[in-house]
C-alpha angles and dihedrals in degrees: 000000000000109000089223091064112110098032118125116236097267091044091052094044089054091049097049099041100088106147116080136004116326132183117195111197101202117193121208116292092004099131096261094156093051091051091049091050096048092044090059091044091051091053090050092049088052089062100262112149115245092232089058092065121080115192117184125196137169099233132043088223092060091048092047093050092047093050093049092052092047088050092056089056104038102018133229094339088082089074087074094061117117091233125147146087122318091252097048094048094044094047085052090055092045094052087054094049100028095123091064087066097041094257130126110240089239091068120155120240111219118217123209095276092050090052094048091050090052092049090048091056092046091054089051093049094049093045092240119154110250089205088063098034093044110196096232093049095048093047091048091052093050091047093049090051092049092051088054091051093251111147123199091260092054091044091055089054095047108095094186093057091047091050091054089051093050090050087054089050091248103110092151095059094104089057092047087053092053095047090047093052095047090049092051089050093047088051091048090241139137128194123218093268091050089062086067101033094048094046088055093050091045093056097039097051102036111060095183091054092045091052090046094059094036087057092044100051104055093164122040123188127182123193123206086015091174088070097057122113130215094270095051094046091049092057093047092052091053093046094051098040097102102048100021089211095137123148121189123191125198153103120244088201086069098050101127107144106082090125087064092052097267109155113208089195089075089072098031093055097033091114091060091065093044110036093179091055119147116212125204120188120209100201105156111100114210097179112058140050118258093253092057094045094048092045091054090048092054092054099046090048086078094069113097099198106063147105106256119237136150111230112200137165138205089212121115122286088249128185118329116248116270118227111197127193116194129184096233138012088246089058088047091058093045092051094049091049091046090051094050091049092052098044092050089060099036097047099027087239123160127235087251091064091069133073131183113204129192139175097235132028091235089073092067094080098073093043091050092051094049092048091050092053090056090044090240114156116231142169133214114227120201096010145038124273107281094254091047097059115114098239093048091050090049093057093041088052089060092046092047093048092047090056096037119025090185090068098112096180090054089049092051090053099048106034091089100031112132094023112276101163093260103135129193091262093056091047090051091052091048090051094047091048090052090049093051090053091043091234133114122260094254091057088050093051095047106031105029101041094135089066094057120096114263091230093071102020094094093051092047091050091056089052095048092048089053094052090044088056091051091048091053089056096052096093097039101044130059119234095269098045092049091043092054091049092048091047092052103036095044087060094235095115093049092049090053096043092053094053102089098180120113090257093047093052090049092051090047090051091047090056089048089052090054090052088048089055091052090049090052089052091054095044091050104106089207094066105081094177107062095178128131090239092057092048092050089051090053091048092048090054093049094048096043089054089051090052092048093063097063104136138127094259107134093190097102137129109253121232119187146133115270090246088063094048097066110126094017133107139197138178096240120023122189114200104195133192097034093175137130112263089022101055106031089033120238089239090064095057097095100051132060088206092055093047089051092054091050088053090051088052089053089050090053089051096050093047093055087075119094105180110354134029125186121187117195136185134174126229088212128031133172115253119178091337097313124105100229133186116252135203121222115254119272088233092068090061089051092062110097101246092225086076093053122088116258123228095258095066100048134104116242098268095041092049092053091048099046123104128182119189097266093049090048095052092047098044108028103037099255096323090170093049109101101183091104101027095105090058088060097054108135112260092210096059095109101045141039111260113238099221112208108199120216120232111241119234114269092246095044108154124170113247128221101264096203088095094047113135137180112272096029119134113233138174128224121197092233107023098042126215122352146154124250107245100176142356119209137179112243118185103297092341142060129240127205126209105211128183105216120203095232106018104043125225120349133180113216132181107231094217086066104026118098107208134170113211107225101179 
């Protein structure tokens, strides 16, 4: 059987066109990997030597899968292909040619932790404040420069870059970059960005080596071309210059890694570099139903900067997309978990058939808790379980030690967080001293201070006084109030807030999400005991249940950010948190390019679904301890409504939650109109709200709310006095929108709310 049999005409054209520049625009689910695999196999069967083919990917997994497929077609000779990630292939070249750059071929490759450790030592040597020159910020700045082919010498000559650093209070960054690079060189080491930068320099400055590899690689192929940065593309152009047999495969509609340095202009402007370029469009989607494919098309059509294509499918129409509105983010999690539970039994589907996608890692907490309550197994992809993340464990460590000073593990975690100059050796000595006296470490710190070295006694006294203050508040503050105080006064929140890297922002959001969870615990009318101790007991039960399910069972619901979902597919996909300032991110609001990338990210999310797609959003979500009103994402209004499920075909909860454009405009005062959405951006987004509880009147007594009317003045035990703005039906309940004098507007379910009618 001919291995080309079964290809559709565009796929076959892409496989057989081997001479000259070729761009394959591969729509989602269009069989891109199969085309790449068969294209290489076709070249090998034509007599091209494996070592003459360079195939670059972004993941080792993708390279491994392609090589295995090619081996099945052409045999063992596929092992000689130069196929792998950019970094693996270029490090291979650098090891061969290392002497030209003054390196030994046995150079070390530094990972991120190595780089951070080196930068930390440099800051110490140069007497620079690591609270100003934050390691993540410094490393990110150096990495960004390298990916734009800016060496430390060019950086020092660039007044614009130095002005930016000065504005960021890091005027010495150019010097740090130079010292860092020289120390790497002295140590015969390269970091990951050096593998790209130094390959560029090697090929640029050594004509004989450039010609050697240009002659060697007669055919160059690049997968996921839309994700390449300037440095990667520059190398590819140099390597393919002689033969011009370059094939790039990608989809501009799935370019979602600008924050990593990816430049969508590489694919949008590819034709400018290769005027004789042939373009083949793979537009038939084999993955998803027609409703999903066409819904995705209707959204991405709103992007101005794109390569036009018309993705289609011969698959069934399939289920229409469900759009679900919930009152709160907690209810959103419950409904998703309930749906998975029901569909597993109705359709005999497995856990692994479902995926829950979200914009930020912080959103996983609510989904995890909802799945646990239904005893549904899940896995977190691209991150730790929410409660296992370092920043969460750090704050929980403070909370645990405040409640129980005998918790030695909590002590070891927090004693040097933030940095106090208490190293591991000192901690070990303190613990050993406590053991010798047969007391716990807290007793040592508070009752045996004279026996502690004067060098650290002062620092430890500051720490113990801080914990003592927290302990004194245990009885007078509820769990959320005390957690906010601890997060602030410990310095943890300040440290995270000041880290403006992608990772730093994510960690800050995660801590805010933990505080949101504590606020929900306090607001829950069913929890009579609002203390920090009770909250920690609940969390311990949840996390211990999670730990108890460690097994090799792969049948689990997948939870991940949309960035992590690229290249994957599932029978039923839930995209949660479809709200303005969450998705699209608030940080994208001031840039058309950023909004277009957010839209591409949504396109990626939608096209992960094979048979069913559910989009959810909450009317109210906890932000920084406050339950705040949310607006549905603008992307929801961009979906052609013919692909959305109408009311008649919905289950009870979905029918109540569904909104099309007309219903939204009529019932929710132009919820889908975004002309004024920027004015409604929450003012508390960048700080923790310091909630000041009101003291209820001494004779507070909940009223019968059956007589509640708009305009009435009411009192709430926590929120104080307010006026009823609106009453609405909600499922089998009613909700009241109340404007409180001190706390602003709140939405409360009347079956849970305890209100006293004042007039």
